[in-house]
Tab-separated table of C-alpha atoms and ligand atoms in Angstrom:
chain	number	residue	atom	x	y	z
A	1	MET	CA	-4.499	-20.546	-5.089
A	2	ARG	CA	-5.498	-22.587	-2.059
A	3	GLU	CA	-7.952	-25.368	-2.806
A	4	ASN	CA	-10.499	-24.185	-0.188
A	5	ILE	CA	-10.533	-20.732	-1.808
A	6	ARG	CA	-10.925	-22.230	-5.276
A	7	GLN	CA	-14.011	-24.073	-4.020
A	8	LEU	CA	-15.430	-21.221	-1.939
A	9	THR	CA	-19.075	-20.263	-2.363
A	10	PRO	CA	-19.050	-16.646	-1.238
A	11	TYR	CA	-21.621	-15.097	1.093
A	12	SER	CA	-24.477	-13.756	-0.944
A	13	THR	CA	-25.728	-10.426	0.384
A	14	ALA	CA	-29.357	-9.329	0.273
A	15	ARG	CA	-28.393	-6.853	-2.422
A	16	ASP	CA	-26.780	-9.600	-4.542
A	17	ASP	CA	-30.173	-11.300	-4.901
A	18	TYR	CA	-31.691	-8.100	-6.248
A	19	LYS	CA	-31.274	-8.035	-10.011
A	20	GLY	CA	-32.520	-4.551	-10.794
A	21	GLY	CA	-35.978	-3.120	-11.329
A	22	ASP	CA	-37.761	-0.090	-10.009
A	23	ILE	CA	-37.613	-0.740	-6.262
A	24	SER	CA	-38.649	1.889	-3.761
A	25	VAL	CA	-39.397	-0.278	-0.724
A	26	TRP	CA	-36.342	-2.089	0.674
A	27	LEU	CA	-37.401	-4.882	3.020
A	28	ASP	CA	-34.661	-7.361	2.135
A	29	ALA	CA	-31.782	-6.742	4.548
A	30	ASN	CA	-33.310	-6.198	7.990
A	31	GLU	CA	-31.981	-2.648	8.010
A	32	SER	CA	-33.622	0.159	9.908
A	33	PRO	CA	-36.071	1.881	7.553
A	34	TYR	CA	-35.525	5.288	9.201
A	35	ASP	CA	-33.280	7.381	6.986
A	36	ASN	CA	-30.368	8.882	8.911
A	37	GLY	CA	-27.797	8.795	6.087
A	38	VAL	CA	-26.188	5.511	7.131
A	39	ASN	CA	-29.119	3.180	7.799
A	40	ARG	CA	-28.552	1.231	4.558
A	41	TYR	CA	-25.747	-1.261	3.909
A	42	PRO	CA	-23.068	0.010	1.517
A	43	ASP	CA	-22.658	-1.419	-1.992
A	44	PRO	CA	-20.567	-4.584	-1.449
A	45	HIS	CA	-19.249	-4.318	-5.021
A	46	GLN	CA	-18.388	-0.599	-4.804
A	47	LYS	CA	-19.653	-0.185	-8.380
A	48	GLN	CA	-19.748	3.631	-8.562
A	49	LEU	CA	-16.412	4.002	-6.820
A	50	LYS	CA	-14.765	1.450	-9.098
A	51	ALA	CA	-16.212	3.161	-12.188
A	52	LEU	CA	-14.604	6.413	-11.077
A	53	LEU	CA	-11.304	4.738	-10.207
A	54	SER	CA	-11.421	3.003	-13.582
A	55	GLN	CA	-11.514	6.400	-15.333
A	56	ILE	CA	-8.651	7.737	-13.231
A	57	LYS	CA	-6.440	4.654	-13.489
A	58	GLY	CA	-7.262	3.556	-17.038
A	59	LEU	CA	-8.095	-0.049	-16.133
A	60	PRO	CA	-11.513	-1.760	-16.306
A	61	PRO	CA	-13.468	-2.027	-13.019
A	62	GLU	CA	-13.146	-5.838	-13.230
A	63	GLN	CA	-9.409	-5.470	-12.605
A	64	ILE	CA	-9.809	-3.265	-9.517
A	65	PHE	CA	-10.118	-4.407	-5.899
A	66	VAL	CA	-11.085	-1.868	-3.249
A	67	GLY	CA	-10.343	-2.569	0.384
A	68	ASN	CA	-10.090	-1.194	3.907
A	69	GLY	CA	-6.585	0.190	3.340
A	70	SER	CA	-3.799	-1.684	1.567
A	71	ASP	CA	-3.520	-3.795	4.671
A	72	GLU	CA	-6.678	-5.660	3.699
A	73	ALA	CA	-5.275	-6.546	0.274
A	74	ILE	CA	-1.981	-7.647	1.854
A	75	ASP	CA	-3.793	-9.995	4.244
A	76	LEU	CA	-6.060	-11.325	1.471
A	77	CYS	CA	-3.053	-12.243	-0.678
A	78	PHE	CA	-1.732	-14.506	2.075
A	79	ARG	CA	-5.172	-15.981	2.757
A	80	ILE	CA	-5.849	-16.709	-0.917
A	81	PHE	CA	-2.498	-17.992	-2.107
A	82	CYS	CA	-0.671	-19.478	0.892
A	83	GLU	CA	-1.588	-22.699	2.679
A	84	PRO	CA	-0.727	-22.036	6.342
A	85	ARG	CA	2.389	-23.899	7.583
A	86	ILE	CA	3.054	-25.323	4.105
A	87	ASP	CA	3.498	-22.501	1.620
A	88	ASN	CA	5.933	-19.611	1.931
A	89	ALA	CA	6.452	-16.108	0.597
A	90	VAL	CA	9.555	-14.104	-0.266
A	91	ALA	CA	10.066	-10.368	0.329
A	92	ILE	CA	12.769	-7.764	0.053
A	93	ALA	CA	14.228	-6.480	3.342
A	94	PRO	CA	14.098	-3.916	4.739
A	95	SER	CA	10.577	-3.108	3.612
A	96	TYR	CA	7.069	-2.386	4.852
A	97	GLY	CA	6.375	-4.159	8.148
A	98	MET	CA	2.868	-5.365	7.283
A	99	TYR	CA	4.097	-8.102	4.909
A	100	SER	CA	5.740	-9.902	7.784
A	101	VAL	CA	2.884	-9.252	10.251
A	102	ALA	CA	0.288	-10.579	7.779
A	103	ALA	CA	2.511	-13.606	7.045
A	104	HIS	CA	2.779	-14.396	10.766
A	105	ILE	CA	-0.944	-14.013	11.368
A	106	ASN	CA	-1.595	-16.448	8.535
A	107	HIS	CA	1.111	-18.836	9.780
A	108	VAL	CA	3.054	-18.478	6.534
A	109	GLU	CA	6.846	-18.407	6.451
A	110	LEU	CA	8.214	-15.121	5.047
A	111	ARG	CA	11.717	-15.377	3.591
A	112	GLU	CA	13.309	-11.944	3.764
A	113	VAL	CA	15.988	-11.236	1.185
A	114	PRO	CA	18.359	-8.293	1.839
A	115	LEU	CA	18.455	-5.550	-0.766
A	116	GLY	CA	21.583	-5.369	-2.905
A	117	PRO	CA	24.220	-2.608	-2.893
A	118	ALA	CA	22.690	0.901	-2.733
A	119	PHE	CA	19.347	-0.733	-1.861
A	120	SER	CA	19.083	-2.285	-5.340
A	121	LEU	CA	16.597	-5.033	-6.262
A	122	PRO	CA	18.234	-8.399	-5.419
A	123	THR	CA	16.591	-10.276	-8.308
A	124	ALA	CA	18.869	-13.327	-8.292
A	125	SER	CA	18.675	-13.739	-4.496
A	126	LEU	CA	14.895	-13.339	-4.488
A	127	LEU	CA	14.561	-16.125	-7.044
A	128	ALA	CA	17.139	-18.252	-5.249
A	129	ALA	CA	15.097	-17.987	-2.027
A	130	CYS	CA	12.094	-19.634	-3.708
A	131	ASP	CA	11.186	-23.304	-3.644
A	132	GLU	CA	8.209	-25.327	-4.859
A	133	HIS	CA	6.076	-23.934	-2.008
A	134	THR	CA	6.739	-20.237	-2.731
A	135	ARG	CA	3.436	-18.665	-3.740
A	136	LEU	CA	3.999	-14.945	-3.214
A	137	MET	CA	6.792	-12.432	-3.683
A	138	TRP	CA	6.624	-8.932	-2.144
A	139	VAL	CA	8.400	-5.925	-3.591
A	140	CYS	CA	7.654	-2.376	-2.499
A	141	SER	CA	8.562	0.303	-5.051
A	142	PRO	CA	9.325	3.074	-4.102
A	143	ASN	CA	10.424	1.068	-1.103
A	144	ASN	CA	9.576	1.976	2.462
A	145	PRO	CA	11.801	2.805	4.394
A	146	THR	CA	14.690	3.152	1.923
A	147	GLY	CA	12.803	5.547	-0.396
A	148	ASN	CA	14.150	4.290	-3.734
A	149	ALA	CA	12.064	2.925	-6.615
A	150	PHE	CA	13.073	0.012	-8.842
A	151	SER	CA	12.828	0.242	-12.605
A	152	THR	CA	9.710	-1.176	-14.243
A	153	ASP	CA	12.014	-3.221	-16.517
A	154	GLU	CA	13.572	-4.964	-13.527
A	155	LEU	CA	10.186	-5.639	-11.953
A	156	GLU	CA	8.734	-6.980	-15.189
A	157	ALA	CA	11.725	-9.284	-15.605
A	158	LEU	CA	11.156	-10.523	-12.047
A	159	ALA	CA	7.473	-11.209	-12.787
A	160	ASP	CA	8.484	-13.173	-15.889
A	161	ARG	CA	10.961	-15.341	-14.010
A	162	PHE	CA	8.826	-16.032	-10.908
A	163	SER	CA	6.178	-18.744	-11.119
A	164	GLY	CA	4.041	-17.462	-8.207
A	165	MET	CA	2.252	-14.157	-7.708
A	166	LEU	CA	4.444	-11.039	-7.618
A	167	VAL	CA	2.901	-8.278	-5.486
A	168	VAL	CA	4.338	-4.825	-6.152
A	169	ASP	CA	3.326	-2.254	-3.550
A	170	GLU	CA	3.170	1.175	-5.216
A	171	ALA	CA	1.930	3.152	-2.192
A	172	TYR	CA	4.382	5.943	-3.103
A	173	ALA	CA	4.315	5.681	-6.918
A	174	ASP	CA	2.667	9.115	-7.317
A	175	PHE	CA	5.870	10.712	-6.032
A	176	SER	CA	8.170	8.754	-8.342
A	177	ALA	CA	9.368	9.505	-11.860
A	178	LYS	CA	10.108	5.794	-12.376
A	179	GLY	CA	6.435	5.123	-13.119
A	180	SER	CA	3.886	2.461	-12.304
A	181	LEU	CA	3.364	-1.119	-13.441
A	182	LEU	CA	-0.348	-0.538	-14.128
A	183	GLY	CA	0.370	0.044	-17.818
A	184	VAL	CA	1.986	-3.384	-18.218
A	185	LEU	CA	-0.386	-5.354	-15.995
A	186	HIS	CA	-1.962	-6.997	-19.060
A	187	ARG	CA	1.397	-8.584	-19.900
A	188	HIS	CA	1.745	-10.267	-16.482
A	189	PRO	CA	-1.089	-12.487	-15.241
A	190	ASN	CA	0.930	-13.192	-12.077
A	191	LEU	CA	1.221	-9.522	-11.094
A	192	ILE	CA	-0.759	-7.725	-8.375
A	193	VAL	CA	-0.179	-3.975	-8.008
A	194	LEU	CA	-1.130	-2.329	-4.707
A	195	GLN	CA	-1.858	1.372	-4.434
A	196	THR	CA	-3.505	3.470	-1.737
A	197	LEU	CA	-5.302	6.751	-1.192
A	198	SER	CA	-3.419	7.158	2.105
A	199	LYS	CA	-0.339	8.996	0.831
A	200	ALA	CA	-0.368	11.232	-2.269
A	201	TRP	CA	-4.177	11.452	-2.300
A	202	GLY	CA	-4.255	12.615	1.310
A	203	MET	CA	-7.022	10.294	2.551
A	204	ALA	CA	-5.279	8.114	5.148
A	205	GLY	CA	-8.169	8.687	7.554
A	206	LEU	CA	-10.736	7.260	5.154
A	207	ARG	CA	-8.956	3.885	4.791
A	208	LEU	CA	-9.044	3.034	1.126
A	209	GLY	CA	-6.550	0.691	-0.483
A	210	LEU	CA	-6.507	-0.500	-4.077
A	211	ALA	CA	-5.276	-3.642	-5.756
A	212	PHE	CA	-5.009	-4.074	-9.511
A	213	ALA	CA	-4.708	-7.508	-11.058
A	214	SER	CA	-5.985	-9.760	-13.806
A	215	THR	CA	-9.775	-10.088	-13.900
A	216	GLU	CA	-9.445	-13.605	-12.466
A	217	VAL	CA	-7.354	-12.547	-9.474
A	218	ALA	CA	-9.427	-9.407	-8.813
A	219	GLU	CA	-12.548	-11.587	-8.789
A	220	VAL	CA	-11.034	-13.895	-6.164
A	221	LEU	CA	-10.000	-10.947	-3.977
A	222	ALA	CA	-13.607	-9.719	-4.129
A	223	ARG	CA	-14.958	-13.170	-3.332
A	224	VAL	CA	-12.819	-13.617	-0.200
A	225	LYS	CA	-13.140	-10.112	1.291
A	226	TYR	CA	-15.766	-9.275	3.920
A	227	PRO	CA	-18.901	-8.377	1.941
A	228	TYR	CA	-19.145	-4.824	3.327
A	229	ASN	CA	-15.437	-4.123	3.679
A	230	VAL	CA	-15.645	-0.425	2.681
A	231	ASN	CA	-18.265	1.512	4.603
A	232	ALA	CA	-20.776	3.855	2.978
A	233	PRO	CA	-19.372	7.196	4.250
A	234	THR	CA	-15.902	6.196	2.988
A	235	GLN	CA	-17.214	5.247	-0.448
A	236	GLN	CA	-19.121	8.528	-0.724
A	237	GLU	CA	-16.407	10.754	0.677
A	238	VAL	CA	-13.712	9.171	-1.484
A	239	MET	CA	-15.810	9.721	-4.627
A	240	ARG	CA	-16.472	13.321	-3.672
A	241	ARG	CA	-12.786	13.999	-3.110
A	242	LEU	CA	-11.638	12.135	-6.222
A	243	ARG	CA	-13.970	14.358	-8.254
A	244	GLN	CA	-13.313	17.666	-6.530
A	245	GLU	CA	-9.865	17.825	-5.061
A	246	PRO	CA	-7.081	17.005	-7.442
A	247	HIS	CA	-4.039	16.342	-5.282
A	248	HIS	CA	-1.510	17.186	-7.979
A	249	GLU	CA	-0.535	20.544	-6.497
A	250	HIS	CA	0.275	18.979	-3.156
A	251	VAL	CA	2.280	16.213	-4.809
A	252	ALA	CA	4.209	18.805	-6.846
A	253	GLU	CA	4.973	20.795	-3.705
A	254	THR	CA	6.128	17.653	-1.880
A	255	ILE	CA	8.450	16.854	-4.780
A	256	SER	CA	9.919	20.349	-4.820
A	257	GLU	CA	10.350	20.184	-1.040
A	258	ARG	CA	12.104	16.857	-1.547
A	259	GLU	CA	14.653	18.598	-3.792
A	260	ARG	CA	15.103	21.409	-1.298
A	261	LEU	CA	15.604	18.987	1.608
A	262	ALA	CA	17.969	16.832	-0.448
A	263	ALA	CA	20.108	19.918	-0.993
A	264	LEU	CA	19.980	21.260	2.576
A	265	LEU	CA	19.965	18.196	4.843
A	266	PRO	CA	23.515	16.994	4.006
A	267	SER	CA	25.093	20.210	5.303
A	268	LEU	CA	23.672	19.753	8.819
A	269	PRO	CA	26.213	18.709	11.476
A	270	CYS	CA	24.263	15.642	12.679
A	271	VAL	CA	23.554	14.316	9.159
A	272	LEU	CA	25.978	11.746	7.735
A	273	HIS	CA	24.088	10.646	4.614
A	274	VAL	CA	20.810	11.336	2.832
A	275	TYR	CA	19.624	8.414	0.700
A	276	PRO	CA	18.030	9.352	-2.633
A	277	SER	CA	14.233	9.365	-2.475
A	278	ASP	CA	11.508	8.648	-5.035
A	279	ALA	CA	8.887	8.985	-2.275
A	280	ASN	CA	7.514	11.543	0.200
A	281	PHE	CA	10.112	10.726	2.849
A	282	PHE	CA	13.858	10.472	3.322
A	283	LEU	CA	15.972	7.835	4.960
A	284	VAL	CA	18.788	9.758	6.637
A	285	LYS	CA	21.868	8.419	8.389
A	286	VAL	CA	22.701	10.574	11.383
A	287	THR	CA	25.522	10.690	13.944
A	288	ASP	CA	23.462	9.024	16.687
A	289	ALA	CA	19.938	8.011	15.666
A	290	ASP	CA	18.480	7.496	19.160
A	291	ARG	CA	19.911	10.781	20.420
A	292	VAL	CA	18.759	12.818	17.384
A	293	TYR	CA	15.338	11.167	17.616
A	294	ASP	CA	14.994	12.156	21.295
A	295	TYR	CA	16.247	15.650	20.541
A	296	LEU	CA	13.566	16.107	17.871
A	297	VAL	CA	10.850	14.770	20.203
A	298	GLN	CA	11.938	17.276	22.863
A	299	HIS	CA	11.421	19.973	20.244
A	300	GLY	CA	7.963	18.726	19.298
A	301	ILE	CA	8.913	16.892	16.112
A	302	ILE	CA	8.316	13.184	15.657
A	303	VAL	CA	10.080	11.167	12.969
A	304	ARG	CA	10.462	7.418	12.506
A	305	ASN	CA	13.443	5.804	14.167
A	306	ARG	CA	14.756	3.030	11.906
A	307	ASN	CA	17.955	2.480	13.915
A	308	ARG	CA	17.023	-1.122	14.753
A	309	VAL	CA	16.049	-2.091	11.200
A	310	LEU	CA	18.531	-4.271	9.306
A	311	GLN	CA	20.585	-2.203	6.804
A	312	CYS	CA	19.107	1.017	8.283
A	313	GLU	CA	21.335	1.186	11.371
A	314	GLY	CA	21.881	4.786	12.419
A	315	CYS	CA	18.967	5.992	10.292
A	316	LEU	CA	15.861	8.069	10.827
A	317	ARG	CA	13.009	8.383	8.343
A	318	PHE	CA	11.669	11.887	7.786
A	319	THR	CA	8.297	12.349	6.133
A	320	ILE	CA	8.282	15.469	3.942
A	321	GLY	CA	5.896	17.985	5.518
A	322	THR	CA	4.663	21.406	4.496
A	323	PRO	CA	7.395	23.960	3.658
A	324	ALA	CA	6.950	25.497	7.123
A	325	GLU	CA	7.220	22.102	8.831
A	326	ASN	CA	10.323	21.253	6.825
A	327	ASP	CA	11.861	24.599	7.786
A	328	ARG	CA	11.246	23.760	11.395
A	329	LEU	CA	12.865	20.335	10.973
A	330	LEU	CA	15.914	21.888	9.295
A	331	HIS	CA	16.162	24.631	11.891
A	332	THR	CA	15.866	22.188	14.801
A	333	LEU	CA	18.368	19.720	13.328
A	334	ALA	CA	20.850	22.546	12.724
A	335	SER	CA	21.227	22.997	16.492
A	336	CYS	CA	21.590	19.263	17.198
A	337	GLN	CA	25.258	18.353	17.510
B	401	PLP	C1	1.702	3.692	3.900
B	401	PLP	C2	1.873	2.431	3.143
B	401	PLP	C3	0.766	1.727	2.670
B	401	PLP	C4	-0.625	2.241	2.913
B	401	PLP	O1	-1.371	1.418	3.695
B	401	PLP	P1	-2.937	1.762	3.861
B	401	PLP	O2	-3.404	0.586	4.642
B	401	PLP	O3	-3.506	1.817	2.476
B	401	PLP	O4	-3.035	3.055	4.571
B	401	PLP	C5	0.958	0.585	1.935
B	401	PLP	N1	2.181	0.143	1.660
B	401	PLP	C6	3.275	0.797	2.097
B	401	PLP	C7	4.605	0.299	1.739
B	401	PLP	C8	3.154	1.949	2.859
B	401	PLP	O5	4.258	2.575	3.290
């Protein structure tokens, strides 16, 4: 941890000074007293939301960080652990673009280590890329954009052998049979697990990202974040949806659509290879990525062109849609030579 963060006295909100009691007149935070549903500041500690997440995830609230999307947690990791221009971080490549953007913004060198054969975890190369200034290591599993998950055994072994903080981004874990690291978090004090409500839970528009870590690390994340980082409507709406709308049926349908697409995509004339997926998307090698991309756009379908990403040359990334949307993708691709 950076020395300035270790010594930080966090901002104390008006509501932090209040230690309980039967209060009905709130004159402590210079808010508007006129009730319109959002005139009060949100709970900076997200107590109710964390209690609910604690039940769902099976970890105590003290080990949960809640942020404005996963992007907030990604940025905080760099700000907490990496001294700008001195420390460095290591990440697999190709992977999620925000690790490198957040590293650049924080003036931290990011050492990108290519995945092994068949997009496997390059454990030895990741460790070899480290030096005495390596504070963070980034692994995304299931990985975006390749779609494959790494085994929890491999990831645990990596955590054991790395002396800095290992951040495992599990944004797509709900779609994977390879499981999550949450159950073994207690064995690895240097592990941070990122999850999000943006994918399987269907709440990308609400912006809620989660980080799970040791109590000590979760406390530092909370200390460094903006006090009111998750707004009141988001906290309320997320709780309502977590209670009322189990997403399991949608996840099950996405997984069955994944099997259907895995069986049908390879027979299309423009498809050269479909990489195995543990996520809600496919990386697909096509005959001419730019041309197929344009063809799909002309037919009203937008996918992600990964043609210029190292090790993804010639590839497009297809998010799995509804059955009807997937039919339309298949139908459109079938007439693309
Ligand atoms: C989509 C995605 C996220 C989610 O980011 P949010 O800011 O929570 O929406 C995180 N990590 C990866 C690898 C992703 O692909």
